[in-house]
PDB file of C-alpha atoms in Angstrom:
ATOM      1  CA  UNK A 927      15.728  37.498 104.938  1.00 42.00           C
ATOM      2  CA  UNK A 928      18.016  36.356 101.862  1.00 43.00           C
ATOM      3  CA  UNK A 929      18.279  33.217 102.899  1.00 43.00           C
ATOM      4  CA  UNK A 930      14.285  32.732 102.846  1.00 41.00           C
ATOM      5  CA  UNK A 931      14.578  34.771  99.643  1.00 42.00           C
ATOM      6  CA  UNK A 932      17.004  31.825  98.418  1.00 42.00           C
ATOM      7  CA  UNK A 933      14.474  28.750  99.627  1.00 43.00           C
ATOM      8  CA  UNK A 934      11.492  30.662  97.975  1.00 40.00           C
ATOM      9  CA  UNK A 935      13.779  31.258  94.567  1.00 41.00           C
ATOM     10  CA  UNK A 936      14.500  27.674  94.726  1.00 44.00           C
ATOM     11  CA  UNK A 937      10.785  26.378  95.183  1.00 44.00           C
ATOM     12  CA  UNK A 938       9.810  25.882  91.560  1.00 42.00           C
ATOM     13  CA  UNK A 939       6.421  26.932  90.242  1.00 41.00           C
ATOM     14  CA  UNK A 940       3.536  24.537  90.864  1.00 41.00           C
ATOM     15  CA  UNK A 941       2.931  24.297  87.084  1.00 39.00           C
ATOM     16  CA  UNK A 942       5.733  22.575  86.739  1.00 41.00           C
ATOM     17  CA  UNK A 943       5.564  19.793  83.627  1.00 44.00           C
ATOM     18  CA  UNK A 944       6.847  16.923  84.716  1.00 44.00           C
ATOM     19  CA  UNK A 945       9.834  15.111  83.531  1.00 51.00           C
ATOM     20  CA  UNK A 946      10.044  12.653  80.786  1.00 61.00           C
ATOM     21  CA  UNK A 947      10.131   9.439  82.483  1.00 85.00           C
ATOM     22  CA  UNK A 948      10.862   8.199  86.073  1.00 90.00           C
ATOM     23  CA  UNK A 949      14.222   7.451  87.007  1.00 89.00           C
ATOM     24  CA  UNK A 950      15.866   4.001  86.664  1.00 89.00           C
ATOM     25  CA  UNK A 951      16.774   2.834  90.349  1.00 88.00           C
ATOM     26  CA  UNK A 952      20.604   3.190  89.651  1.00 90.00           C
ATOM     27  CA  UNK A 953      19.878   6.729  88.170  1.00 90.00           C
ATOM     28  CA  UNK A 954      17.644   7.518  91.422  1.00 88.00           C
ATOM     29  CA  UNK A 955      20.450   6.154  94.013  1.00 89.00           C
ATOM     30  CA  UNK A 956      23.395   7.886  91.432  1.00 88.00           C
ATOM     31  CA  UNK A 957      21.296  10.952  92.407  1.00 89.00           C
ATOM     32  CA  UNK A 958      20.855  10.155  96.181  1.00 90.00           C
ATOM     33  CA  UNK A 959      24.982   9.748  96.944  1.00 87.00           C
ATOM     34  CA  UNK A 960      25.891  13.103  95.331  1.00 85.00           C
ATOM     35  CA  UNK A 961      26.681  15.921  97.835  1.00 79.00           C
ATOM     36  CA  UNK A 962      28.047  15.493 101.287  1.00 72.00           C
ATOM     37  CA  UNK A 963      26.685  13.890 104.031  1.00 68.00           C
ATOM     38  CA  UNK A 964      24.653  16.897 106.455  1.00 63.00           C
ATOM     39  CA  UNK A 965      25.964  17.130 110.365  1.00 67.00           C
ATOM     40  CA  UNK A 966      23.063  19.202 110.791  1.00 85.00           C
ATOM     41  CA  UNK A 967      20.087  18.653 113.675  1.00 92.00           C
ATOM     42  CA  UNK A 968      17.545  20.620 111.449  1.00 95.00           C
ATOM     43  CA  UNK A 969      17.772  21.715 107.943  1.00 95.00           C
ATOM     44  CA  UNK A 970      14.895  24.209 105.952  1.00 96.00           C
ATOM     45  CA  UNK A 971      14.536  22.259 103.027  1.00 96.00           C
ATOM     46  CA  UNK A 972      11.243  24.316 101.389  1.00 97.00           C
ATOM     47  CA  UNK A 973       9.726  27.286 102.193  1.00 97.00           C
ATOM     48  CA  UNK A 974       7.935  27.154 106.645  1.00 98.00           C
ATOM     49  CA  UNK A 975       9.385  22.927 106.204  1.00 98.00           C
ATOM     50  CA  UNK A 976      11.554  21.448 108.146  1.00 97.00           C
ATOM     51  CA  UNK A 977      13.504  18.097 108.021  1.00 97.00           C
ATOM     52  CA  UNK A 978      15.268  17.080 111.120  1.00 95.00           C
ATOM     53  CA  UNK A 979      16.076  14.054 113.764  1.00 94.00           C
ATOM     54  CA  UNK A 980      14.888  13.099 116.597  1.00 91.00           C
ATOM     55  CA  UNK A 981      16.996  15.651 119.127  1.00 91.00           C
ATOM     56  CA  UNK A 982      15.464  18.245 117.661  1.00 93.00           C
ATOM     57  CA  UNK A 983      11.875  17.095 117.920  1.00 90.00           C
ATOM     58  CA  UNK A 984      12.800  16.542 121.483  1.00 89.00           C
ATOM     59  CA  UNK A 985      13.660  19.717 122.560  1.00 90.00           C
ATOM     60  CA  UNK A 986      10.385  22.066 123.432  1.00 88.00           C
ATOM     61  CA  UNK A 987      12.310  24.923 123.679  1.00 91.00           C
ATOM     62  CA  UNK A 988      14.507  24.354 120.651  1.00 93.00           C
ATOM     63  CA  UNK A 989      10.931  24.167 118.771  1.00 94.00           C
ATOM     64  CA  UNK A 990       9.344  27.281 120.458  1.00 93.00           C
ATOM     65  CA  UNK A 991      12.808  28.993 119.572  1.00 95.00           C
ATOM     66  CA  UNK A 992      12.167  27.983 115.504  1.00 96.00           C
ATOM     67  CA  UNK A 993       8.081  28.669 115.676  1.00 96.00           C
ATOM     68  CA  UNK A 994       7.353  25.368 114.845  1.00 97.00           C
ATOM     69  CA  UNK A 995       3.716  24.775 115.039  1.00 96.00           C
ATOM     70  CA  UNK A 996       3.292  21.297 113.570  1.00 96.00           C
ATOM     71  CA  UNK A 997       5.345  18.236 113.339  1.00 95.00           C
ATOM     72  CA  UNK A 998       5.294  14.972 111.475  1.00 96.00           C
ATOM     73  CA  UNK A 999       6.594  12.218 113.056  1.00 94.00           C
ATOM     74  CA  UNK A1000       7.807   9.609 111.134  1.00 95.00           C
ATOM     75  CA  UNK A1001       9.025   6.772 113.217  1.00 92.00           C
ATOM     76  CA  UNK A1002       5.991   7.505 115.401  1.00 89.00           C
ATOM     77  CA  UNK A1003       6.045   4.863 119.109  1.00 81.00           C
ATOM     78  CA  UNK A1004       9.695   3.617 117.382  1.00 74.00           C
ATOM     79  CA  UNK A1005      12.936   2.540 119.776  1.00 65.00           C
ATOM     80  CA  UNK A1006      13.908   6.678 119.150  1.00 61.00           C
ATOM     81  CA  UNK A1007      10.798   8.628 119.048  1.00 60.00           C
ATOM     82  CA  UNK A1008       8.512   7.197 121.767  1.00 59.00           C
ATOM     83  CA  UNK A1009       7.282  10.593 123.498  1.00 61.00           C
ATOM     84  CA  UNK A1010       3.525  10.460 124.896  1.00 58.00           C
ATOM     85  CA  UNK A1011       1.071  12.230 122.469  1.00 60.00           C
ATOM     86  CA  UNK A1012       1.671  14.921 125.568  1.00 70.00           C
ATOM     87  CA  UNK A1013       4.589  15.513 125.180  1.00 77.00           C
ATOM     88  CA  UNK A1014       3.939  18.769 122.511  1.00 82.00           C
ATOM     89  CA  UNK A1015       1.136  20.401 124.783  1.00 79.00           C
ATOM     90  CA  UNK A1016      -1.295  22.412 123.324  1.00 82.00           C
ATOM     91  CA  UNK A1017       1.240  24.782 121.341  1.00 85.00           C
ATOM     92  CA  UNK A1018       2.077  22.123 118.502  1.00 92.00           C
ATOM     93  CA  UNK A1019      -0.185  19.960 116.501  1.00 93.00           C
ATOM     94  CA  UNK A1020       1.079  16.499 115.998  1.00 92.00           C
ATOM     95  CA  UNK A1021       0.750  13.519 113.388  1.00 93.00           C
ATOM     96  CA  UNK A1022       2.560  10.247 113.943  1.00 92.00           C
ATOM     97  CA  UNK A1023       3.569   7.664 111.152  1.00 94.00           C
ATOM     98  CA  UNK A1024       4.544   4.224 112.787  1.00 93.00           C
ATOM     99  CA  UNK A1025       7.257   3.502 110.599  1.00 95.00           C
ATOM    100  CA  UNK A1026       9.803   1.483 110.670  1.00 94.00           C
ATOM    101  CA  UNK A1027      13.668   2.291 107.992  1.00 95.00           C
ATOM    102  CA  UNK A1028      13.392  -1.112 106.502  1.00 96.00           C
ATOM    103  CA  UNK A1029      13.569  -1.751 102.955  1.00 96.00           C
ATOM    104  CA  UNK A1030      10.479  -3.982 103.105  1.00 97.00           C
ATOM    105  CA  UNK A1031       8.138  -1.503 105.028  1.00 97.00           C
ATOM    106  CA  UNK A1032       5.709  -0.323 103.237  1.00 98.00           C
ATOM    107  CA  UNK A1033       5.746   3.183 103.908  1.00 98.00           C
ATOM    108  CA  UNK A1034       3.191   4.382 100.361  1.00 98.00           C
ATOM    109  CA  UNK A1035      -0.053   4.543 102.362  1.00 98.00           C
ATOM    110  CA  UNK A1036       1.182   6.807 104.615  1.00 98.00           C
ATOM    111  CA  UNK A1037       2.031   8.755 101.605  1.00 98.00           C
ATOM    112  CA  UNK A1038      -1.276  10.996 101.277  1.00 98.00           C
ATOM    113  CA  UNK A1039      -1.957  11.443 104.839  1.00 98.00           C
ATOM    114  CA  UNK A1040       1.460  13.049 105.262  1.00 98.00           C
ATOM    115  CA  UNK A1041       1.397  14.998 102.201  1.00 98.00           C
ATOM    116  CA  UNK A1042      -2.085  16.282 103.246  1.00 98.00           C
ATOM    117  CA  UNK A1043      -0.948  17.245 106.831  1.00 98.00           C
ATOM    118  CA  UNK A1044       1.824  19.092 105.388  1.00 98.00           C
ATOM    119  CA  UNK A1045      -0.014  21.272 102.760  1.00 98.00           C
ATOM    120  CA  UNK A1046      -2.763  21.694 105.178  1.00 98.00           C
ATOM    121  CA  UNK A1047      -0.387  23.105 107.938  1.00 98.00           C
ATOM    122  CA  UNK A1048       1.186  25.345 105.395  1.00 98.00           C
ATOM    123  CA  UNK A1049      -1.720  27.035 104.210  1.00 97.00           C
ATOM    124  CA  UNK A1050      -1.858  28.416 108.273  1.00 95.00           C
ATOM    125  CA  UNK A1051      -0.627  31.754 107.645  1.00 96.00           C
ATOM    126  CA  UNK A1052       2.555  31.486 110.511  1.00 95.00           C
ATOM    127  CA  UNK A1053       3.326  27.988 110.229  1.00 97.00           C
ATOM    128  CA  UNK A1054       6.282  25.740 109.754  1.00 98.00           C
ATOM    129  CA  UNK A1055       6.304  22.291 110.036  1.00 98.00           C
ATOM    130  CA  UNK A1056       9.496  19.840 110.889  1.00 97.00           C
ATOM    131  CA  UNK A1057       8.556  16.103 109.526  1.00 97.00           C
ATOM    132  CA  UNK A1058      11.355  14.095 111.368  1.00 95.00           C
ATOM    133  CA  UNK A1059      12.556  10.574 112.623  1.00 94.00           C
ATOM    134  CA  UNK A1060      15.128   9.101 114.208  1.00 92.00           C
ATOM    135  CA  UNK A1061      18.517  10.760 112.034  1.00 92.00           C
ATOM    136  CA  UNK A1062      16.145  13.012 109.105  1.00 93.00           C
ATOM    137  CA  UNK A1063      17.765  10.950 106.357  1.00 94.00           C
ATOM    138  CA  UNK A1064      15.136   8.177 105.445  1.00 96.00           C
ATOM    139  CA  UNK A1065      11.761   8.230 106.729  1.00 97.00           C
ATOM    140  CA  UNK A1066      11.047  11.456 106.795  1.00 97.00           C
ATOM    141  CA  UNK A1067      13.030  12.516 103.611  1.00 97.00           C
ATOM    142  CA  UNK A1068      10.325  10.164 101.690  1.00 98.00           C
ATOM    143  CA  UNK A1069       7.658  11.769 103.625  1.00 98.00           C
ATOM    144  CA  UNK A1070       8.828  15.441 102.279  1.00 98.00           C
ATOM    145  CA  UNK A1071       9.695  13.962  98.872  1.00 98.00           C
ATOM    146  CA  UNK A1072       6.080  12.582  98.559  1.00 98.00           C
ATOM    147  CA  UNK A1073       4.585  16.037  99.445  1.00 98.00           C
ATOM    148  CA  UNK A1074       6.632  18.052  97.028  1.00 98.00           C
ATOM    149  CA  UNK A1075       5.596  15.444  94.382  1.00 98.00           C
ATOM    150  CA  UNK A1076       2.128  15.124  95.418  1.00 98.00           C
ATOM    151  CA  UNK A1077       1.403  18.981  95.902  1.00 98.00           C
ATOM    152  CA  UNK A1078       3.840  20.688  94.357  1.00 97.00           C
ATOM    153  CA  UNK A1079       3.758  18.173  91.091  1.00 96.00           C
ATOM    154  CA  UNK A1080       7.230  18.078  91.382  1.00 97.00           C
ATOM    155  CA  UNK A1081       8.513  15.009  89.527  1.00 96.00           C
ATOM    156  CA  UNK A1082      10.865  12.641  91.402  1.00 96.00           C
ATOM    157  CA  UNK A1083      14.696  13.993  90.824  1.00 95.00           C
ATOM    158  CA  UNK A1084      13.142  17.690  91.049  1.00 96.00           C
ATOM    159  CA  UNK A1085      12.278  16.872  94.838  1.00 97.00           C
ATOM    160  CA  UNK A1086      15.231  15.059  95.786  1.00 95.00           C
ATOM    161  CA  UNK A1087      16.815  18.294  93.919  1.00 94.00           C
ATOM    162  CA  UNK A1088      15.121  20.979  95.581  1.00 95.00           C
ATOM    163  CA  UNK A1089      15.644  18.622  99.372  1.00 95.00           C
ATOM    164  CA  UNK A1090      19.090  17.864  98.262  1.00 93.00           C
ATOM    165  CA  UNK A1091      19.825  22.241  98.209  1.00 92.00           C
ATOM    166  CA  UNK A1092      19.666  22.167 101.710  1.00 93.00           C
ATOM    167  CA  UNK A1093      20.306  18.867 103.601  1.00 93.00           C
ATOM    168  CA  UNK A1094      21.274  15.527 103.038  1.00 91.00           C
ATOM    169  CA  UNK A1095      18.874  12.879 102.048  1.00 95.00           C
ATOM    170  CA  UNK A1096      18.957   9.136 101.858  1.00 94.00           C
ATOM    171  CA  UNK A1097      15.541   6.945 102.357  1.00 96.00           C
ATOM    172  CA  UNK A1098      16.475   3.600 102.040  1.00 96.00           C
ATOM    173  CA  UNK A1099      15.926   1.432  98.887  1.00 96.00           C
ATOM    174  CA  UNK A1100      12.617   0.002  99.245  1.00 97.00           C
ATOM    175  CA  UNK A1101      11.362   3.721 100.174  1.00 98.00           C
ATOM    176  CA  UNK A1102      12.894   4.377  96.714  1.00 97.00           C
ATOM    177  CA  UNK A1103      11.366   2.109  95.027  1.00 97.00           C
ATOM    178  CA  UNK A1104       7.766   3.347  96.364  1.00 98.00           C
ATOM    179  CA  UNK A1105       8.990   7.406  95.594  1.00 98.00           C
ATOM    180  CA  UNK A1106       9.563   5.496  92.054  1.00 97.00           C
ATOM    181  CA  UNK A1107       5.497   4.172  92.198  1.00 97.00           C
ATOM    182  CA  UNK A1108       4.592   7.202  93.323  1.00 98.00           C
ATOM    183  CA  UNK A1109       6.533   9.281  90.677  1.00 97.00           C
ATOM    184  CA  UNK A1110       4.954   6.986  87.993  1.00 95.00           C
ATOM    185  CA  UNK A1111       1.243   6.711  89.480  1.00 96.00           C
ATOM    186  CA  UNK A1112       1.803  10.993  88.990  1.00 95.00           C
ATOM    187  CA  UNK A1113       3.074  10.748  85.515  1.00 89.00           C
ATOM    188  CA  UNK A1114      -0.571   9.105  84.646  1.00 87.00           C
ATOM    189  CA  UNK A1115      -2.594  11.769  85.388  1.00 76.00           C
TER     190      UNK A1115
END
């Protein structure tokens, strides 16, 4: 119980004002190699949300044992994460995001989506959600990042922040750039 008592202490209001000004992209990736580098399968990075790899989201009973009730996959039908839409039964409800860790995928429009399945699940009184991929570092860290901004109005830094607490994040540096766009496209309105 004090450790949920910690994650909901370190979820900030959603009234949050935003930051002065988006980070530079040296200041964002300054930001990015602090901390140590997470061993960890699974990590609770907010409140019911999960970010983890892909041997987690591959193990039913390692899922039933967590109460996960909806994932987001984000290397959906990629070399790692290829399971039939099956493969979760009845028990789990699934979204896939077909995306591939390279700098020049564009992974903004999946932005929304994401951030709407997550908030949506959440609202389920009982559920927690793991958004992985293949390692939980890249992908799906933008995913989660794009959420807290997008729902929780959390500027930029303050996501990779309140992430950063509990597990080790890294999305790649054309994912960056597009958290940047996002954090900016937030700032004007």
């Amino acid at each position: 119980m004090a450790e949920k008592d910690t994650l909901l202490s370190a979820a900030p209001e959603c009234s949050s004002p935003r930051l002065a000004e988006t980070p530079t992209a040296k200041e964002l990736e300054e930001l990015l190699n602090t901390g140590r580098p997470s061993c960890n399968h699974v990590d609770e990075v907010w409140p019911n949300l999960f970010l983890g790899d892909h041997i987690t989201a591959h193990s039913r009973f390692g899922l039933w044992k967590m109460g996960i009730s909806h994932i987001l996959n984000a290397a959906h039908e990629t070399l790692f994460c290829h399971e039939p839409h099956d493969f979760y039964g009845a028990t789990i409800e699934y979204y896939g995001v077909p995306a591939h860790d390279l700098p020049d995928f564009d992974i903004s429009p999946y932005f929304y989506p994401a951030a709407e399945f997550i908030h949506k699940a959440l609202s389920s009184p009982g559920a927690k959600v793991l958004v992985h991929c293949a390692v939980g570092i890249s992908r799906s860290s933008s995913l989660v990042l794009a959420y807290l901004m997008i729902h929780h109005q959390l500027p930029l830094i303050e996501a990779i922040q309140a992430v950063k607490k509990h597990r080790w994040i890294f999305p790649n540096r054309g994912f960056q750039e597009q958290l940047r766009n996002l954090d900016i496209q937030l700032r004007q309105h």
